[in-house]
Short mmCIF file of C-alpha atoms in Angstrom, two decimals:
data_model
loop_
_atom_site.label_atom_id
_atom_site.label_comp_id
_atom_site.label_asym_id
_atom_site.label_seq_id
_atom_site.Cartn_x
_atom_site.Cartn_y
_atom_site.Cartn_z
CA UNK A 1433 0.00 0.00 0.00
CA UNK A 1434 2.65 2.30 0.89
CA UNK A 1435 4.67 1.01 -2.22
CA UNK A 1436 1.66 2.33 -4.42
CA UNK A 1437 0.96 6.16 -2.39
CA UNK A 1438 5.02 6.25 -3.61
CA UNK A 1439 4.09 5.63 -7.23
CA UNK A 1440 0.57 7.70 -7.00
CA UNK A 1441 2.59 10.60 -5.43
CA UNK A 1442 5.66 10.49 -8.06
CA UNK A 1443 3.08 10.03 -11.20
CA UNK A 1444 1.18 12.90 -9.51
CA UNK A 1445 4.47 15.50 -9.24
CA UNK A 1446 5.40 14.03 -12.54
CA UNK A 1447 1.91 15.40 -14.11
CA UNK A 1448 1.61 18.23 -12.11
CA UNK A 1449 5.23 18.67 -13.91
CA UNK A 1450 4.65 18.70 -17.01
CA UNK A 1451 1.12 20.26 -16.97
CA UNK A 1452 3.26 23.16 -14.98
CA UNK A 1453 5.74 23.54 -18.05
CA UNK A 1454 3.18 22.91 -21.08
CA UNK A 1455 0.99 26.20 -19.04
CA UNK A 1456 4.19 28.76 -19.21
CA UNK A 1457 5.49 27.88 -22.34
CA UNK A 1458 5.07 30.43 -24.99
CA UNK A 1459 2.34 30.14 -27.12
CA UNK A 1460 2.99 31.90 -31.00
CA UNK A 1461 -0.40 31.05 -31.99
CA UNK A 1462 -2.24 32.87 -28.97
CA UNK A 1463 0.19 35.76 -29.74
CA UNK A 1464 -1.03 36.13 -33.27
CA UNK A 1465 -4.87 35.38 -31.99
CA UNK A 1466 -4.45 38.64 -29.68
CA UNK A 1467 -2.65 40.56 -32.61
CA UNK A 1468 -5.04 40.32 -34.92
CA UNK A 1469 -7.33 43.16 -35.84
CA UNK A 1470 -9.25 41.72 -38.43
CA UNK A 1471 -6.95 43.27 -41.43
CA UNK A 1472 -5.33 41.51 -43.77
CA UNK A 1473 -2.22 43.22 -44.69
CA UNK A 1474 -1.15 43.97 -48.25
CA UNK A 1475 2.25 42.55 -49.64
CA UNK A 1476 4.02 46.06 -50.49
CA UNK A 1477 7.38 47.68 -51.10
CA UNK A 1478 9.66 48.47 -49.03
CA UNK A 1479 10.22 52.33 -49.80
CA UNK A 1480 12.07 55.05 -47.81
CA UNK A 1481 10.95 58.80 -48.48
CA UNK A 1482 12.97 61.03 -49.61
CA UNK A 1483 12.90 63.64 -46.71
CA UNK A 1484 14.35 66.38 -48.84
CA UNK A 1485 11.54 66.89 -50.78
CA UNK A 1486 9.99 67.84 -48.39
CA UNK A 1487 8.42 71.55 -47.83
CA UNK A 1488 9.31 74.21 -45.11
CA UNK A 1489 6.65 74.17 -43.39
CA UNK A 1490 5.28 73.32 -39.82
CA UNK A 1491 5.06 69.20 -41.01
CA UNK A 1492 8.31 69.46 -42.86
CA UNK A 1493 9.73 71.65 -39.76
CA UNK A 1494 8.65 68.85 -37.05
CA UNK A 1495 9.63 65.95 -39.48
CA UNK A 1496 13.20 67.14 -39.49
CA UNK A 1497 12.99 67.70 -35.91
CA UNK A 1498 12.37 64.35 -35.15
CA UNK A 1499 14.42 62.17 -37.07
CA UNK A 1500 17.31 65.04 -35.25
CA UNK A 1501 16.02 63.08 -32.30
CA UNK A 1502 16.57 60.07 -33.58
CA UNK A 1503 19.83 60.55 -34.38
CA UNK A 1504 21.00 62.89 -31.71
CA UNK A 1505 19.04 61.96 -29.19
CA UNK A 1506 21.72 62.86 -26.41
CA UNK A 1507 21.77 66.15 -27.80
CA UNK A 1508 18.69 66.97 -27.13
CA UNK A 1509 17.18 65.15 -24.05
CA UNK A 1510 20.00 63.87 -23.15
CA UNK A 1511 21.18 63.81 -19.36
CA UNK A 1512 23.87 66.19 -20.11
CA UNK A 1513 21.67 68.54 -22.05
CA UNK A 1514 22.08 72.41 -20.24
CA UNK A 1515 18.37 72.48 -19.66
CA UNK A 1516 17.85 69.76 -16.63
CA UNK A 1517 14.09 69.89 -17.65
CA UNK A 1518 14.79 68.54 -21.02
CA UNK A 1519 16.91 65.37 -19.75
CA UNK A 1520 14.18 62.45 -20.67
CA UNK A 1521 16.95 60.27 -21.35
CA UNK A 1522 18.94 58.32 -18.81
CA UNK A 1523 21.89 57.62 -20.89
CA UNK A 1524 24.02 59.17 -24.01
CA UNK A 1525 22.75 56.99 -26.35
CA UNK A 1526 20.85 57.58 -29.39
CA UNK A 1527 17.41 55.90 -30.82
CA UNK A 1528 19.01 55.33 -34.18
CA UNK A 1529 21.61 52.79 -32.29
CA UNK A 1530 19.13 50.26 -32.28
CA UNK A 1531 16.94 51.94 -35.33
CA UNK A 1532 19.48 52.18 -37.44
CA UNK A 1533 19.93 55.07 -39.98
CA UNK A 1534 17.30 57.27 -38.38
CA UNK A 1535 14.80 54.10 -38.39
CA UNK A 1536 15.13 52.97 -42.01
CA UNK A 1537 17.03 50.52 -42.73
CA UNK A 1538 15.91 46.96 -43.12
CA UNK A 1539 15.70 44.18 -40.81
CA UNK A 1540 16.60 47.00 -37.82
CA UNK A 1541 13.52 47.33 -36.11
CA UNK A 1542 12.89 50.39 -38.55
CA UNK A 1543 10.06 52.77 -38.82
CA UNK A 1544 8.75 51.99 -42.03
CA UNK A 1545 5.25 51.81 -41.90
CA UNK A 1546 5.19 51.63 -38.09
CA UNK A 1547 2.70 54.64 -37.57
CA UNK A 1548 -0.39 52.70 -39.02
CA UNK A 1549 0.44 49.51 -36.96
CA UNK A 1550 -0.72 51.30 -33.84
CA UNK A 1551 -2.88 51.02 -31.54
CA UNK A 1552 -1.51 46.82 -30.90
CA UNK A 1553 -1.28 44.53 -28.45
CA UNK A 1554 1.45 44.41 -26.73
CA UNK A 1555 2.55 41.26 -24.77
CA UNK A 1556 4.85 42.88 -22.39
CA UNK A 1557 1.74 45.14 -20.95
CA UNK A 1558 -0.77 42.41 -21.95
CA UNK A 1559 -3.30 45.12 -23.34
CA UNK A 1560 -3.42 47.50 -26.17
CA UNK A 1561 -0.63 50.03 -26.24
CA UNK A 1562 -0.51 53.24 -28.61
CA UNK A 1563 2.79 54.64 -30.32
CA UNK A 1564 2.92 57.09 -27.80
CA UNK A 1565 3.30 54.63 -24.66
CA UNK A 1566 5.47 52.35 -27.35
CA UNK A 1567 8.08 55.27 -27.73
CA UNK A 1568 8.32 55.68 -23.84
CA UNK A 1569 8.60 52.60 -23.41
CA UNK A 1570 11.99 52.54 -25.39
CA UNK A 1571 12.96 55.82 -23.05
CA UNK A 1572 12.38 54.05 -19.80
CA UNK A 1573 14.00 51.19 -21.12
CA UNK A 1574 16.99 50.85 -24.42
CA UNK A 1575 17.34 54.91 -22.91
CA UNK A 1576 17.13 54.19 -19.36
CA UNK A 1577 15.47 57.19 -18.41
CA UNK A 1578 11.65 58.81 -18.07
CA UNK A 1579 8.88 59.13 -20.20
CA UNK A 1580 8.17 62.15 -22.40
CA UNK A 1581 5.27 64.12 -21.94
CA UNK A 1582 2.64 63.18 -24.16
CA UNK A 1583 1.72 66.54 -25.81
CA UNK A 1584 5.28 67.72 -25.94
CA UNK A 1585 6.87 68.83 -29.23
CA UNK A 1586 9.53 65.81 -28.82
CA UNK A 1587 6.80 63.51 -28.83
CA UNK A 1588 5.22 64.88 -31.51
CA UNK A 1589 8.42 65.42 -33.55
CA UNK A 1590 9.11 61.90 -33.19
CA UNK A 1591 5.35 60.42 -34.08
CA UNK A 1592 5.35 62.70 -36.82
CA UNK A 1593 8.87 61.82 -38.15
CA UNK A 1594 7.16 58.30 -38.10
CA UNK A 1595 4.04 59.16 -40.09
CA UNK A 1596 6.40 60.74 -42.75
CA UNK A 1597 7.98 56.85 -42.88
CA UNK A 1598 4.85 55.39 -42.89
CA UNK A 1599 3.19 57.37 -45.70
CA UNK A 1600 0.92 55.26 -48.31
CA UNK A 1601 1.08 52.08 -46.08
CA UNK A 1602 -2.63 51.69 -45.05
CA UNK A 1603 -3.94 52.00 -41.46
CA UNK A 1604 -3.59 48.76 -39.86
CA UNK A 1605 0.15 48.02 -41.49
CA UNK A 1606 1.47 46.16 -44.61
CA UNK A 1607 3.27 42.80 -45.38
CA UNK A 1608 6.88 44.45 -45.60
CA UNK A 1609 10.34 42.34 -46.20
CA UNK A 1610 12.51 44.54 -43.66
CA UNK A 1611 10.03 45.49 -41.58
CA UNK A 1612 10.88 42.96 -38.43
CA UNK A 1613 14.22 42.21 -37.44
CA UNK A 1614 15.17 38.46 -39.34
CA UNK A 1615 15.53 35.49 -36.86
CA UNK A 1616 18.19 33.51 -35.91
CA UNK A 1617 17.42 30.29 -36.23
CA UNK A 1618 14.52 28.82 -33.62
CA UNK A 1619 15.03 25.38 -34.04
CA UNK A 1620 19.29 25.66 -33.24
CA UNK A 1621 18.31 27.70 -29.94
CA UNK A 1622 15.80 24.95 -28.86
CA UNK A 1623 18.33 22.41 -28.54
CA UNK A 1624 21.09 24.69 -28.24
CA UNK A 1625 22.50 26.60 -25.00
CA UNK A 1626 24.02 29.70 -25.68
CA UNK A 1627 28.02 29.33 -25.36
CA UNK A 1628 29.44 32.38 -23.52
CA UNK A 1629 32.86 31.76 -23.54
CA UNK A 1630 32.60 31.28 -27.52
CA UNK A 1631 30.32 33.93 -27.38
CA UNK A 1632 33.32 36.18 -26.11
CA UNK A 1633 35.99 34.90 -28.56
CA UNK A 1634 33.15 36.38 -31.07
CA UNK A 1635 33.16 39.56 -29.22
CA UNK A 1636 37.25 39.77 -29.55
CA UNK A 1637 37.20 39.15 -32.93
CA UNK A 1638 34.35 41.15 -34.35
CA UNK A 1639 32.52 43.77 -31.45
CA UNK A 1640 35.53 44.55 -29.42
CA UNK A 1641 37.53 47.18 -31.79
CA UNK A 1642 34.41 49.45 -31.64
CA UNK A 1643 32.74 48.71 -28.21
CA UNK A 1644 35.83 48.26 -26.66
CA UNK A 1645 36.71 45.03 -24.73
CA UNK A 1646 35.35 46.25 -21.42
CA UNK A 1647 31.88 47.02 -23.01
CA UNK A 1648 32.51 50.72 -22.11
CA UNK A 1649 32.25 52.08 -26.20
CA UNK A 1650 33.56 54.79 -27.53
CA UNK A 1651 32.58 58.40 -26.04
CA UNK A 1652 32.38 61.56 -28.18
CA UNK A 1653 34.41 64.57 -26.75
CA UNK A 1654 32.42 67.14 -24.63
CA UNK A 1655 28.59 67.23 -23.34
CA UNK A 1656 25.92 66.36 -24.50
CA UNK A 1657 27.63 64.75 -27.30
CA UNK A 1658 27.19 60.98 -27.30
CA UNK A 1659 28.93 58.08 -28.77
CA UNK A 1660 30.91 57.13 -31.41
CA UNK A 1661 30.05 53.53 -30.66
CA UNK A 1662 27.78 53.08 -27.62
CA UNK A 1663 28.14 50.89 -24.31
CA UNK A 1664 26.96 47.59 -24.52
CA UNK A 1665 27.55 47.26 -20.47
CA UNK A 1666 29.77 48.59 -17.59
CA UNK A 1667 27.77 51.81 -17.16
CA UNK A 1668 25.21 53.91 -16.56
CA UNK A 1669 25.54 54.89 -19.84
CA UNK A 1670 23.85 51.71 -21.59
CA UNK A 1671 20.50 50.58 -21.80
CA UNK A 1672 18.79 48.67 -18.86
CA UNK A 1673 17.73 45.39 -17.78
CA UNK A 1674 14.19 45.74 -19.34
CA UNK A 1675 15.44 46.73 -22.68
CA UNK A 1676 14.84 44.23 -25.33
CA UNK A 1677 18.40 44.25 -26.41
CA UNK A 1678 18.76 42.54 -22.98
CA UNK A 1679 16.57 39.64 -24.23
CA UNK A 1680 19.05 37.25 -25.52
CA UNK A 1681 16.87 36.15 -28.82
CA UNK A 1682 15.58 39.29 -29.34
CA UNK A 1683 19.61 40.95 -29.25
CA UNK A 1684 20.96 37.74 -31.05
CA UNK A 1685 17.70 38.58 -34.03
CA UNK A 1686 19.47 42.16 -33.72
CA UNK A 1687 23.23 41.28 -34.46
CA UNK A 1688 22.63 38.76 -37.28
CA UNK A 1689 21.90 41.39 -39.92
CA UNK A 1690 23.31 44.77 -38.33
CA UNK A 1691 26.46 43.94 -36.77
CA UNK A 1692 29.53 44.43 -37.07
CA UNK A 1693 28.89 47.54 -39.11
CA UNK A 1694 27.74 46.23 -42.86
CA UNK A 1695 26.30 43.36 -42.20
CA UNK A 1696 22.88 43.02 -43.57
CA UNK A 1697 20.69 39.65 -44.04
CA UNK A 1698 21.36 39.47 -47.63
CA UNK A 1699 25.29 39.28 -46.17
CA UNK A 1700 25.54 38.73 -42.48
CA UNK A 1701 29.04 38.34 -41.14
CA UNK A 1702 27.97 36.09 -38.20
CA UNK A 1703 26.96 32.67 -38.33
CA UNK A 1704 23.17 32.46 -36.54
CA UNK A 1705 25.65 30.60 -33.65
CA UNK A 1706 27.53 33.15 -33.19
CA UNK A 1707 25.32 36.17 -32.98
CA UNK A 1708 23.17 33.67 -30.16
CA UNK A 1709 26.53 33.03 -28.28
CA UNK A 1710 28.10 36.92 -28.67
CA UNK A 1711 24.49 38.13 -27.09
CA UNK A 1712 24.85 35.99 -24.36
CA UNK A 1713 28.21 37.35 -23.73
CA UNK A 1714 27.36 40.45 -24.00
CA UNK A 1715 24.12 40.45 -21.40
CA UNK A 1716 25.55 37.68 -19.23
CA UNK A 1717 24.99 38.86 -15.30
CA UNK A 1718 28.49 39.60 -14.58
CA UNK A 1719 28.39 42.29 -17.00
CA UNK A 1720 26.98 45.76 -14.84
CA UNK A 1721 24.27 47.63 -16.61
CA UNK A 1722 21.21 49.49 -14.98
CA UNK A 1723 17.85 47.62 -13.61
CA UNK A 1724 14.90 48.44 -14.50
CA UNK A 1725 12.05 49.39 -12.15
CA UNK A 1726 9.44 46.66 -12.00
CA UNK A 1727 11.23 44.64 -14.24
CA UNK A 1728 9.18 41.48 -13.16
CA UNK A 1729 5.66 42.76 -13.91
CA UNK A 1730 6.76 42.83 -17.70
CA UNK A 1731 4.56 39.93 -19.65
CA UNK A 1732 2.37 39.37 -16.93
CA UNK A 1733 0.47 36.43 -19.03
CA UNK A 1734 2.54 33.69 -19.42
CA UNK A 1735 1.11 31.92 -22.52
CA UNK A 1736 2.15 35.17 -24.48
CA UNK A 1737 5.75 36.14 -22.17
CA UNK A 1738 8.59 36.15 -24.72
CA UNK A 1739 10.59 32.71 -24.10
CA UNK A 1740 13.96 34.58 -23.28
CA UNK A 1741 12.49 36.40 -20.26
CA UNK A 1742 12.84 35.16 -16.30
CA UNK A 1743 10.49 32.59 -15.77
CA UNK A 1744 10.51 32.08 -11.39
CA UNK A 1745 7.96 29.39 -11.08
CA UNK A 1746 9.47 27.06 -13.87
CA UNK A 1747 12.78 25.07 -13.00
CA UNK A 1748 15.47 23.69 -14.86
CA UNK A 1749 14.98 26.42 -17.34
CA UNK A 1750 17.62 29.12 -18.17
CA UNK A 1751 15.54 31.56 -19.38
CA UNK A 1752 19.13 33.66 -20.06
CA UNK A 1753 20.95 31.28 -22.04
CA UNK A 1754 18.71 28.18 -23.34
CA UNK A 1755 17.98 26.09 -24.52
CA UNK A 1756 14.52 26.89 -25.15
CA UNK A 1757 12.67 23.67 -26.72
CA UNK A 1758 11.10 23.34 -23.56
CA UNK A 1759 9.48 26.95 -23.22
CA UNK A 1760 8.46 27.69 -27.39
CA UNK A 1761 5.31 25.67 -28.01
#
């Protein structure tokens, strides 16, 4: 009798187990059920306006405004700026390190045709988000610092600069090849764990002449003046632990057609390994970089909570460094 409580309890735990696991794995289907808005996108062309032609007036004034915040972000809200009421941003960086050239090139996260994709759902709120809370989000988080004021020219410089991107894509988005950042590939990291010590022979060879081999970058001369290449840890000056760049997937999707400098996806200079491993390296723990404030209420729903973020309640899983067969559905 006692022989068969034994077995009832170990089936039981075993069950209770794998039931546990199968409930906080990441679901891609339920992610695209909550997505959808009942629009199909068109298949269309990848096209980036010529912001030349365009006239001197109040639009054209803000448009050029904005994409100057793009690119000099530390210049102007910056936490060296002179004006302390204009320091939004927590670091020196700049929005077009991550969007890069001012938000238009491919496969970069760009902003092609991202004004007519909000309002979304967003997974990491678990609700509908607009572009406005979508931009702050990037300032409390890749910026490490507050939340612009909703009504203030910055914001609207930057919306606006985004509309002018987005021109003749239909409300609701469009099927666009560039649009996302490409994937490494999902079925090496579900069998694969991320290899930090290869991942910093990677980092010598390729990341290390411009972000230096402590992480630290390469800082521009005088205030309010930003980076020739920007911290990847080590600082202050870097983006914080609720960034996406501090996912490892979502950093590894990043460096396969960006980095080093002229790589694209057409001609990457990393091997889908390598850009998995270098991330790694480059977010691993020991390396210092800034938390983020209620970190742990990000993706509240786990069904729809990106696979590379901390999972507490589910063991034997390292949610930093795979593999992560176990967590994508």
């Amino acid at each position: 009798m006692k022989l068969n409580n034994k077995r009832f309890i170990l089936v039981s735990t075993l069950i209770a187990t794998l039931f546990s696991s199968s409930a906080l794995a990441f679901d891609k289907k339920e992610l695209q059920k909550r997505s959808d808005r009942g629009f199909e996108k068109p298949k269309m062309e990848y096209k980036v306006p010529d912001i030349d032609k365009l006239p001197d007036n109040d639009y054209g004034k803000l448009v050029r405004y904005g994409k100057d915040l793009i690119v000099h972000t530390y210049k102007y809200i910056g936490p060296e700026v002179k004006d302390v009421s204009m320091r939004y941003a927590g670091n020196n960086n700049a929005c077009q390190n991550c969007h890069l050239d001012a938000g238009t090139k491919k496969y970069s996260a760009p902003f092609i045709g991202t004004y007519g994709e909000f309002p979304q759902y967003r997974p990491r709120e678990d609700g509908i988000g607009t572009l406005t809370a979508r931009i702050n989000g990037c300032m409390q988080r890749s910026m490490n610092g507050y939340p612009l004021p909703a009504e203030s020219k910055e914001m609207k410089a930057m919306k606006t600069y985004m509309h002018f991107l987005s021109q003749g894509y239909p409300v609701g988005g469009a099927k666009l090849d560039g649009r996302r950042l490409t994937k490494v590939d999902r079925k090496m990291v579900k069998t694969t764990k991320a290899d930090v010590e290869n991942g910093k022979k990677v980092y010598t060879q390729h990341c290390a002449s411009c972000h230096g081999v402590d992480g630290l970058g390469v800082k521009n001369e005088g205030l309010a003046n930003g980076y020739m290449f920007p911290a990847l840890w080590g600082t202050d000056d870097t983006y914080n632990k609720g960034a996406g760049m501090y996912r490892i997937l979502k950093a590894a999707d990043f460096i396969k057609a960006n980095m080093p400098l002229g790589a694209t996806k057409e001609n990457p200079i990393l091997t889908d390994k390598e850009a998995y491993d270098v991330a790694a390296y480059m977010n691993q723990d020991s390396h210092y970089r800034p938390e983020k404030i209620n970190r742990t209420s990000d993706f509240p729903d786990d069904i729809v909570k990106a696979p590379d973020v901390y999972r507490p309640n589910m063991e034997n899983f390292d949610h930093k460094f795979g593999p992560y067969g176990k967590i994508i559905k």
